[in-house]
mmCIF file of the C-alpha atoms, coordinates in Angstrom:
data_MODEL
# 
_entry.id   MODEL 
# 
loop_
_atom_site.group_PDB 
_atom_site.id 
_atom_site.type_symbol 
_atom_site.label_atom_id 
_atom_site.label_alt_id 
_atom_site.label_comp_id 
_atom_site.label_asym_id 
_atom_site.label_entity_id 
_atom_site.label_seq_id 
_atom_site.pdbx_PDB_ins_code 
_atom_site.Cartn_x 
_atom_site.Cartn_y 
_atom_site.Cartn_z 
_atom_site.occupancy 
_atom_site.B_iso_or_equiv 
_atom_site.pdbx_formal_charge 
_atom_site.auth_seq_id 
_atom_site.auth_comp_id 
_atom_site.auth_asym_id 
_atom_site.auth_atom_id 
_atom_site.pdbx_PDB_model_num 
ATOM 1  C CA . UNK A 1 1  ? 117.227 -68.811  -15.192 1.00 0.00 ? 1  UNK A CA 1 
ATOM 2  C CA . UNK A 1 2  ? 116.662 -66.335  -18.013 1.00 0.00 ? 2  UNK A CA 1 
ATOM 3  C CA . UNK A 1 3  ? 115.438 -63.775  -15.483 1.00 0.00 ? 3  UNK A CA 1 
ATOM 4  C CA . UNK A 1 4  ? 118.625 -64.041  -13.432 1.00 0.00 ? 4  UNK A CA 1 
ATOM 5  C CA . UNK A 1 5  ? 120.775 -63.767  -16.561 1.00 0.00 ? 5  UNK A CA 1 
ATOM 6  C CA . UNK A 1 6  ? 118.850 -60.714  -17.754 1.00 0.00 ? 6  UNK A CA 1 
ATOM 7  C CA . UNK A 1 7  ? 119.072 -59.094  -14.328 1.00 0.00 ? 7  UNK A CA 1 
ATOM 8  C CA . UNK A 1 8  ? 122.826 -59.724  -14.227 1.00 0.00 ? 8  UNK A CA 1 
ATOM 9  C CA . UNK A 1 9  ? 123.272 -58.110  -17.653 1.00 0.00 ? 9  UNK A CA 1 
ATOM 10 C CA . UNK A 1 10 ? 121.269 -55.052  -16.584 1.00 0.00 ? 10 UNK A CA 1 
ATOM 11 C CA . UNK A 1 11 ? 123.369 -54.695  -13.405 1.00 0.00 ? 11 UNK A CA 1 
ATOM 12 C CA . UNK A 1 12 ? 126.590 -54.933  -15.425 1.00 0.00 ? 12 UNK A CA 1 
ATOM 13 C CA . UNK A 1 13 ? 125.360 -52.301  -17.903 1.00 0.00 ? 13 UNK A CA 1 
ATOM 14 C CA . UNK A 1 14 ? 124.396 -49.924  -15.067 1.00 0.00 ? 14 UNK A CA 1 
ATOM 15 C CA . UNK A 1 15 ? 127.755 -50.493  -13.355 1.00 0.00 ? 15 UNK A CA 1 
ATOM 16 C CA . UNK A 1 16 ? 129.704 -49.890  -16.594 1.00 0.00 ? 16 UNK A CA 1 
ATOM 17 C CA . UNK A 1 17 ? 127.663 -46.749  -17.283 1.00 0.00 ? 17 UNK A CA 1 
ATOM 18 C CA . UNK A 1 18 ? 128.308 -45.432  -13.773 1.00 0.00 ? 18 UNK A CA 1 
ATOM 19 C CA . UNK A 1 19 ? 132.048 -45.949  -14.122 1.00 0.00 ? 19 UNK A CA 1 
ATOM 20 C CA . UNK A 1 20 ? 132.114 -44.408  -17.617 1.00 0.00 ? 20 UNK A CA 1 
ATOM 21 C CA . UNK A 1 21 ? 130.190 -41.286  -16.577 1.00 0.00 ? 21 UNK A CA 1 
ATOM 22 C CA . UNK A 1 22 ? 132.106 -40.738  -13.329 1.00 0.00 ? 22 UNK A CA 1 
ATOM 23 C CA . UNK A 1 23 ? 129.271 -41.503  -10.891 1.00 0.00 ? 23 UNK A CA 1 
ATOM 24 C CA . UNK A 1 24 ? 131.306 -44.425  -9.590  1.00 0.00 ? 24 UNK A CA 1 
ATOM 25 C CA . UNK A 1 25 ? 134.977 -43.776  -8.819  1.00 0.00 ? 25 UNK A CA 1 
ATOM 26 C CA . UNK A 1 26 ? 137.152 -46.789  -8.077  1.00 0.00 ? 26 UNK A CA 1 
ATOM 27 C CA . UNK A 1 27 ? 140.452 -46.248  -6.267  1.00 0.00 ? 27 UNK A CA 1 
ATOM 28 C CA . UNK A 1 28 ? 142.997 -48.911  -5.378  1.00 0.00 ? 28 UNK A CA 1 
ATOM 29 C CA . UNK A 1 29 ? 143.814 -48.615  -1.671  1.00 0.00 ? 29 UNK A CA 1 
ATOM 30 C CA . UNK A 1 30 ? 146.155 -51.610  -1.241  1.00 0.00 ? 30 UNK A CA 1 
ATOM 31 C CA . UNK A 1 31 ? 148.383 -53.652  -3.529  1.00 0.00 ? 31 UNK A CA 1 
ATOM 32 C CA . UNK A 1 32 ? 147.446 -57.284  -3.964  1.00 0.00 ? 32 UNK A CA 1 
ATOM 33 C CA . UNK A 1 33 ? 149.706 -60.323  -4.044  1.00 0.00 ? 33 UNK A CA 1 
ATOM 34 C CA . UNK A 1 34 ? 149.378 -63.972  -4.875  1.00 0.00 ? 34 UNK A CA 1 
ATOM 35 C CA . UNK A 1 35 ? 149.113 -66.473  -2.050  1.00 0.00 ? 35 UNK A CA 1 
ATOM 36 C CA . UNK A 1 36 ? 152.241 -68.407  -1.153  1.00 0.00 ? 36 UNK A CA 1 
ATOM 37 C CA . UNK A 1 37 ? 152.023 -72.120  -1.745  1.00 0.00 ? 37 UNK A CA 1 
ATOM 38 C CA . UNK A 1 38 ? 154.403 -75.025  -1.230  1.00 0.00 ? 38 UNK A CA 1 
ATOM 39 C CA . UNK A 1 39 ? 154.693 -77.731  -3.847  1.00 0.00 ? 39 UNK A CA 1 
ATOM 40 C CA . UNK A 1 40 ? 155.846 -81.132  -2.671  1.00 0.00 ? 40 UNK A CA 1 
ATOM 41 C CA . UNK A 1 41 ? 157.239 -83.899  -4.806  1.00 0.00 ? 41 UNK A CA 1 
ATOM 42 C CA . UNK A 1 42 ? 154.681 -86.435  -6.004  1.00 0.00 ? 42 UNK A CA 1 
ATOM 43 C CA . UNK A 1 43 ? 154.548 -89.630  -8.020  1.00 0.00 ? 43 UNK A CA 1 
ATOM 44 C CA . UNK A 1 44 ? 152.540 -90.643  -11.053 1.00 0.00 ? 44 UNK A CA 1 
ATOM 45 C CA . UNK A 1 45 ? 150.680 -93.960  -10.996 1.00 0.00 ? 45 UNK A CA 1 
ATOM 46 C CA . UNK A 1 46 ? 152.298 -96.815  -12.905 1.00 0.00 ? 46 UNK A CA 1 
ATOM 47 C CA . UNK A 1 47 ? 150.410 -98.786  -15.536 1.00 0.00 ? 47 UNK A CA 1 
ATOM 48 C CA . UNK A 1 48 ? 151.188 -101.850 -17.549 1.00 0.00 ? 48 UNK A CA 1 
ATOM 49 C CA . UNK A 1 49 ? 149.301 -102.332 -20.803 1.00 0.00 ? 49 UNK A CA 1 
ATOM 50 C CA . UNK A 1 50 ? 149.184 -105.429 -22.984 1.00 0.00 ? 50 UNK A CA 1 
ATOM 51 C CA . UNK A 1 51 ? 147.895 -104.399 -26.388 1.00 0.00 ? 51 UNK A CA 1 
ATOM 52 C CA . UNK A 1 52 ? 147.475 -106.118 -29.728 1.00 0.00 ? 52 UNK A CA 1 
ATOM 53 C CA . UNK A 1 53 ? 150.229 -105.960 -32.321 1.00 0.00 ? 53 UNK A CA 1 
ATOM 54 C CA . UNK A 1 54 ? 149.383 -103.671 -35.209 1.00 0.00 ? 54 UNK A CA 1 
ATOM 55 C CA . UNK A 1 55 ? 151.147 -103.969 -38.544 1.00 0.00 ? 55 UNK A CA 1 
ATOM 56 C CA . UNK A 1 56 ? 151.014 -101.060 -40.956 1.00 0.00 ? 56 UNK A CA 1 
ATOM 57 C CA . UNK A 1 57 ? 151.844 -101.447 -44.616 1.00 0.00 ? 57 UNK A CA 1 
ATOM 58 C CA . UNK A 1 58 ? 150.614 -100.895 -48.144 1.00 0.00 ? 58 UNK A CA 1 
ATOM 59 C CA . UNK A 1 59 ? 149.575 -103.119 -51.027 1.00 0.00 ? 59 UNK A CA 1 
ATOM 60 C CA . UNK A 1 60 ? 148.450 -102.701 -54.633 1.00 0.00 ? 60 UNK A CA 1 
ATOM 61 C CA . UNK A 1 61 ? 144.791 -103.427 -55.267 1.00 0.00 ? 61 UNK A CA 1 
ATOM 62 C CA . UNK A 1 62 ? 142.616 -103.148 -58.392 1.00 0.00 ? 62 UNK A CA 1 
ATOM 63 C CA . UNK A 1 63 ? 139.210 -101.625 -57.810 1.00 0.00 ? 63 UNK A CA 1 
ATOM 64 C CA . UNK A 1 64 ? 136.419 -101.431 -60.369 1.00 0.00 ? 64 UNK A CA 1 
ATOM 65 C CA . UNK A 1 65 ? 135.134 -97.866  -60.645 1.00 0.00 ? 65 UNK A CA 1 
ATOM 66 C CA . UNK A 1 66 ? 131.894 -97.094  -62.526 1.00 0.00 ? 66 UNK A CA 1 
ATOM 67 C CA . UNK A 1 67 ? 132.090 -94.661  -65.428 1.00 0.00 ? 67 UNK A CA 1 
ATOM 68 C CA . UNK A 1 68 ? 129.700 -91.741  -65.824 1.00 0.00 ? 68 UNK A CA 1 
ATOM 69 C CA . UNK A 1 69 ? 128.735 -90.324  -69.223 1.00 0.00 ? 69 UNK A CA 1 
ATOM 70 C CA . UNK A 1 70 ? 127.261 -86.839  -69.391 1.00 0.00 ? 70 UNK A CA 1 
ATOM 71 C CA . UNK A 1 71 ? 125.395 -85.901  -72.569 1.00 0.00 ? 71 UNK A CA 1 
ATOM 72 C CA . UNK A 1 72 ? 124.293 -82.368  -73.353 1.00 0.00 ? 72 UNK A CA 1 
ATOM 73 C CA . UNK A 1 73 ? 120.562 -82.058  -74.141 1.00 0.00 ? 73 UNK A CA 1 
# 
């Protein structure tokens, strides 16, 4: 796998060098166009979901937090 990847990179470097130095000259001989496609109307599937009821709210709560004392040596 690494061999194929390395070989592909070398080929791309040689191709880019050939184009940059003028050894390879690319000329467009025909204009391209996108293929014509027809899109027909479709339908999405229907689903019914029964899920649990979720209630969101807030409340006040007292939480004990430890204290940290730092003393310089």
